[in-house]
Amino acid sequence: MNLLWPTVPLITLSRTHFGLDKPQRPMMLLHRILVVLVVNLPNLLTRMVLWHGMSLDISPFTLKNIILIGIAMYEFYEHKKEKLEDSRLNSLEIGDRNFQQKDVQRRNLGSLPVQTTKPRSKVPEISTELEEPKIYK
């Protein structure tokens, strides 16, 4: 086990030419998953077994493993949130393009001759003129 744990960061370093190249997105996600599953989770479980099962003193590195697992989960959450926002923006852009096409079509329809007939209404017209008051004597 002790020989396998350092290989995860070393593989990431070798793939990025020891920091000269920017790591690709899938490589970073794979690195985070492996760090959680291969390094932090087994260390956390070992420390918990030693603490609860064998009544040894608790290690301060237990908290470190919990924090690093939490950080990795938060990064996965941020990644999913970012993907969702990107897909929403893409759908809005597509909707905006469709709206622009419809707007162009409406402008083209605006060049048609204007109808001069009034719309028919069933509501009687109400006079807005004021009548002269009637004076009774």
mmCIF file of C-alpha atoms in Angstrom:
data_model
loop_
_atom_site.group_PDB
_atom_site.id
_atom_site.type_symbol
_atom_site.label_atom_id
_atom_site.label_comp_id
_atom_site.label_asym_id
_atom_site.label_seq_id
_atom_site.Cartn_x
_atom_site.Cartn_y
_atom_site.Cartn_z
ATOM 1 C CA MET A 1 0.000 0.000 0.000
ATOM 2 C CA ASN A 2 2.736 2.445 0.915
ATOM 3 C CA LEU A 3 4.280 1.973 -2.517
ATOM 4 C CA LEU A 4 1.001 2.638 -4.341
ATOM 5 C CA TRP A 5 -0.059 5.845 -2.581
ATOM 6 C CA PRO A 6 2.718 8.107 -3.937
ATOM 7 C CA THR A 7 2.114 6.908 -7.497
ATOM 8 C CA VAL A 8 -1.109 8.932 -7.926
ATOM 9 C CA PRO A 9 0.549 12.374 -7.616
ATOM 10 C CA LEU A 10 3.611 11.151 -9.520
ATOM 11 C CA ILE A 11 1.485 10.014 -12.470
ATOM 12 C CA THR A 12 -0.222 13.399 -12.544
ATOM 13 C CA LEU A 13 3.142 15.173 -12.425
ATOM 14 C CA SER A 14 4.578 13.052 -15.227
ATOM 15 C CA ARG A 15 1.510 13.642 -17.442
ATOM 16 C CA THR A 16 1.847 17.407 -17.005
ATOM 17 C CA HIS A 17 5.636 17.306 -17.576
ATOM 18 C CA PHE A 18 6.204 18.252 -13.931
ATOM 19 C CA GLY A 19 4.082 21.368 -14.044
ATOM 20 C CA LEU A 20 5.141 22.748 -17.442
ATOM 21 C CA ASP A 21 1.841 21.847 -19.146
ATOM 22 C CA LYS A 22 -1.587 22.686 -17.837
ATOM 23 C CA PRO A 23 -3.396 19.486 -16.812
ATOM 24 C CA GLN A 24 -6.396 18.564 -18.902
ATOM 25 C CA ARG A 25 -9.836 18.528 -17.302
ATOM 26 C CA PRO A 26 -10.342 14.723 -17.417
ATOM 27 C CA MET A 27 -6.876 14.202 -15.953
ATOM 28 C CA MET A 28 -7.650 16.527 -13.056
ATOM 29 C CA LEU A 29 -10.945 14.773 -12.336
ATOM 30 C CA LEU A 30 -9.243 11.373 -12.460
ATOM 31 C CA HIS A 31 -6.506 12.651 -10.131
ATOM 32 C CA ARG A 32 -9.068 13.914 -7.607
ATOM 33 C CA ILE A 33 -10.997 10.642 -7.678
ATOM 34 C CA LEU A 34 -7.827 8.618 -7.210
ATOM 35 C CA VAL A 35 -6.566 10.833 -4.386
ATOM 36 C CA VAL A 36 -9.852 10.330 -2.544
ATOM 37 C CA LEU A 37 -10.261 6.600 -3.241
ATOM 38 C CA VAL A 38 -6.635 5.435 -3.136
ATOM 39 C CA VAL A 39 -5.007 7.780 -0.617
ATOM 40 C CA ASN A 40 -7.397 9.580 1.745
ATOM 41 C CA LEU A 41 -10.168 7.015 2.176
ATOM 42 C CA PRO A 42 -7.870 4.053 3.042
ATOM 43 C CA ASN A 43 -5.843 6.256 5.422
ATOM 44 C CA LEU A 44 -9.023 7.498 7.083
ATOM 45 C CA LEU A 45 -10.396 3.972 7.469
ATOM 46 C CA THR A 46 -7.107 2.704 8.887
ATOM 47 C CA ARG A 47 -6.981 5.524 11.422
ATOM 48 C CA MET A 48 -10.612 5.007 12.421
ATOM 49 C CA VAL A 49 -10.042 1.266 12.935
ATOM 50 C CA LEU A 50 -6.971 1.996 15.054
ATOM 51 C CA TRP A 51 -8.872 4.567 17.085
ATOM 52 C CA HIS A 52 -12.129 2.684 17.631
ATOM 53 C CA GLY A 53 -11.062 -0.923 17.257
ATOM 54 C CA MET A 54 -7.752 -0.924 19.095
ATOM 55 C CA SER A 55 -8.356 2.063 21.410
ATOM 56 C CA LEU A 56 -5.231 3.891 20.284
ATOM 57 C CA ASP A 57 -4.973 7.665 20.454
ATOM 58 C CA ILE A 58 -6.680 9.542 17.677
ATOM 59 C CA SER A 59 -4.392 10.895 14.990
ATOM 60 C CA PRO A 60 -4.634 14.547 13.934
ATOM 61 C CA PHE A 61 -4.275 13.336 10.345
ATOM 62 C CA THR A 62 -7.769 11.864 10.600
ATOM 63 C CA LEU A 63 -9.145 15.383 10.383
ATOM 64 C CA LYS A 64 -6.828 16.100 7.439
ATOM 65 C CA ASN A 65 -8.280 13.125 5.545
ATOM 66 C CA ILE A 66 -11.847 14.217 6.307
ATOM 67 C CA ILE A 67 -11.112 17.778 5.155
ATOM 68 C CA LEU A 68 -9.425 16.630 1.918
ATOM 69 C CA ILE A 69 -12.317 14.296 1.098
ATOM 70 C CA GLY A 70 -14.732 17.184 1.721
ATOM 71 C CA ILE A 71 -12.702 19.514 -0.505
ATOM 72 C CA ALA A 72 -12.662 16.936 -3.306
ATOM 73 C CA MET A 73 -16.439 16.463 -3.040
ATOM 74 C CA TYR A 74 -16.935 20.238 -3.147
ATOM 75 C CA GLU A 75 -14.774 20.449 -6.282
ATOM 76 C CA PHE A 76 -16.921 17.768 -7.931
ATOM 77 C CA TYR A 77 -20.009 19.760 -6.956
ATOM 78 C CA GLU A 78 -18.513 22.946 -8.454
ATOM 79 C CA HIS A 79 -17.650 21.066 -11.646
ATOM 80 C CA LYS A 80 -21.210 19.758 -12.018
ATOM 81 C CA LYS A 81 -22.626 23.194 -11.230
ATOM 82 C CA GLU A 82 -20.358 24.758 -13.868
ATOM 83 C CA LYS A 83 -21.454 22.177 -16.444
ATOM 84 C CA LEU A 84 -25.109 22.864 -15.651
ATOM 85 C CA GLU A 85 -24.627 26.635 -16.010
ATOM 86 C CA ASP A 86 -22.785 26.139 -19.308
ATOM 87 C CA SER A 87 -25.595 23.991 -20.655
ATOM 88 C CA ARG A 88 -28.158 26.597 -19.545
ATOM 89 C CA LEU A 89 -26.178 29.381 -21.221
ATOM 90 C CA ASN A 90 -25.924 27.326 -24.395
ATOM 91 C CA SER A 91 -29.658 26.716 -24.396
ATOM 92 C CA LEU A 92 -30.260 30.442 -23.802
ATOM 93 C CA GLU A 93 -27.959 31.300 -26.712
ATOM 94 C CA ILE A 94 -29.846 28.881 -28.936
ATOM 95 C CA GLY A 95 -33.124 30.376 -27.737
ATOM 96 C CA ASP A 96 -31.733 33.873 -28.354
ATOM 97 C CA ARG A 97 -30.783 32.897 -31.907
ATOM 98 C CA ASN A 98 -34.279 31.523 -32.491
ATOM 99 C CA PHE A 99 -35.746 34.743 -31.089
ATOM 100 C CA GLN A 100 -33.559 36.816 -33.411
ATOM 101 C CA GLN A 101 -34.705 34.744 -36.396
ATOM 102 C CA LYS A 102 -38.342 35.230 -35.415
ATOM 103 C CA ASP A 103 -37.717 38.949 -34.934
ATOM 104 C CA VAL A 104 -36.322 39.176 -38.477
ATOM 105 C CA GLN A 105 -39.377 37.336 -39.758
ATOM 106 C CA ARG A 106 -41.644 39.796 -37.923
ATOM 107 C CA ARG A 107 -39.812 42.741 -39.451
ATOM 108 C CA ASN A 108 -40.273 41.211 -42.882
ATOM 109 C CA LEU A 109 -43.985 40.861 -42.155
ATOM 110 C CA GLY A 110 -44.033 44.534 -41.226
ATOM 111 C CA SER A 111 -43.474 45.410 -44.884
ATOM 112 C CA LEU A 112 -46.925 44.075 -45.773
ATOM 113 C CA PRO A 113 -49.600 46.699 -46.518
ATOM 114 C CA VAL A 114 -51.356 48.000 -43.447
ATOM 115 C CA GLN A 115 -55.026 47.181 -43.164
ATOM 116 C CA THR A 116 -57.208 50.252 -42.785
ATOM 117 C CA THR A 117 -60.294 48.575 -41.405
ATOM 118 C CA LYS A 118 -61.094 48.982 -37.765
ATOM 119 C CA PRO A 119 -61.471 45.890 -35.703
ATOM 120 C CA ARG A 120 -65.068 45.044 -34.957
ATOM 121 C CA SER A 121 -66.059 45.263 -31.370
ATOM 122 C CA LYS A 122 -69.228 44.195 -29.597
ATOM 123 C CA VAL A 123 -68.748 46.821 -26.924
ATOM 124 C CA PRO A 124 -70.769 49.992 -27.668
ATOM 125 C CA GLU A 125 -68.817 53.178 -28.041
ATOM 126 C CA ILE A 126 -68.988 55.516 -25.083
ATOM 127 C CA SER A 127 -69.040 59.221 -25.695
ATOM 128 C CA THR A 128 -66.416 61.156 -23.829
ATOM 129 C CA GLU A 129 -68.006 64.538 -24.479
ATOM 130 C CA LEU A 130 -69.511 66.276 -21.494
ATOM 131 C CA GLU A 131 -73.170 67.168 -21.701
ATOM 132 C CA GLU A 132 -74.372 70.541 -20.566
ATOM 133 C CA PRO A 133 -76.099 70.261 -17.201
ATOM 134 C CA LYS A 134 -79.876 70.560 -17.290
ATOM 135 C CA ILE A 135 -81.347 73.191 -15.067
ATOM 136 C CA TYR A 136 -84.864 72.599 -13.805
ATOM 137 C CA LYS A 137 -87.021 75.556 -12.804
#
